[in-house]
Short mmCIF file of C-alpha atoms in Angstrom, two decimals:
data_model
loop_
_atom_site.label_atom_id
_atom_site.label_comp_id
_atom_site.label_asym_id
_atom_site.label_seq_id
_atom_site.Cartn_x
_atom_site.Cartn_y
_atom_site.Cartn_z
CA UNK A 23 -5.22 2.29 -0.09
CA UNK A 24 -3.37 -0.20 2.14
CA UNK A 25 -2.89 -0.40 5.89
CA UNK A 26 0.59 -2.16 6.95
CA UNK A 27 2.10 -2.73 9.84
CA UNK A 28 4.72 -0.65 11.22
CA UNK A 29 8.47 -1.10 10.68
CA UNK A 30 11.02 0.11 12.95
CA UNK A 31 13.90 -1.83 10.52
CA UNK A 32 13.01 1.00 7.67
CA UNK A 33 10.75 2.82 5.69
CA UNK A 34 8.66 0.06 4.57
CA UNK A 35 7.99 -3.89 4.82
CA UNK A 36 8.09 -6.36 1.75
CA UNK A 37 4.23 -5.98 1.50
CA UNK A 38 4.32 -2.17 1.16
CA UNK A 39 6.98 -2.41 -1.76
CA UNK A 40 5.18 -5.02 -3.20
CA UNK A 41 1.88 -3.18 -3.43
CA UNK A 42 3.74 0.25 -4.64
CA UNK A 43 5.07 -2.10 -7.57
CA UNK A 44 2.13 -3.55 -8.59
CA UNK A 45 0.09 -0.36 -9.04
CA UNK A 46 3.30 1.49 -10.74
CA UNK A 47 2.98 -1.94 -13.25
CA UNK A 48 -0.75 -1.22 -13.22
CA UNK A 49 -0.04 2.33 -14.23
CA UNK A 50 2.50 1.87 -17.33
CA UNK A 51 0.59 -0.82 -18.76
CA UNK A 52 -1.38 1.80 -20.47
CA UNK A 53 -3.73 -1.03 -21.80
CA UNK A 54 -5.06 -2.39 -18.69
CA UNK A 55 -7.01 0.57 -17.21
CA UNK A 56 -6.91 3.26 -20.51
CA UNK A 57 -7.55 6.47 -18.83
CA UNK A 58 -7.19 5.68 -15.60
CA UNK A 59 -4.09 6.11 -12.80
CA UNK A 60 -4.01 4.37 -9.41
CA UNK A 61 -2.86 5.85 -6.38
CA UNK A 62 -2.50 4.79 -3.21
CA UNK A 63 -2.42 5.75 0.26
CA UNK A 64 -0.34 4.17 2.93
CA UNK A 65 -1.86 3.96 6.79
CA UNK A 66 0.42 2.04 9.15
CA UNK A 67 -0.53 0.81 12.41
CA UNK A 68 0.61 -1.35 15.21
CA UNK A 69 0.31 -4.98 14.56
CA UNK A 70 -0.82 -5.69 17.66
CA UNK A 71 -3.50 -2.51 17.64
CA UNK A 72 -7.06 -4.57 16.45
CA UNK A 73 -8.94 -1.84 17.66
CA UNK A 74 -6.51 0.70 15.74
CA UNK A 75 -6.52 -1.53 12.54
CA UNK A 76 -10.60 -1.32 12.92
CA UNK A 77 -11.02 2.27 13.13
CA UNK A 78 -8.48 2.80 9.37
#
């Protein structure tokens, strides 16, 4: 999973696309993990929420 921080400009920050990419790679590189497919779950939370980010 990954926790990012929330984006009023759109859907998602540069981290969030960056991490969706790199497990779609992950994915159809069938040699890397041979059975396997990655998921992900996205959590967003205020960046200025500690206590928020602690309890994800």
């Amino acid at each position: 999973g990954g926790i990012f921080e929330s984006v009023e400009s759109g859907p998602s920050g540069a981290e969030e696309l960056a991490f969706k990419f790199a497990l779609n790679t992950i994915n159809r590189n069938r040699t890397l993990l041979p059975n396997t497919t990655l998921t992900y779950d996205i959590q967003r939370i205020n960046i200025y929420d500690s206590f928020e980010a602690s309890r994800k």
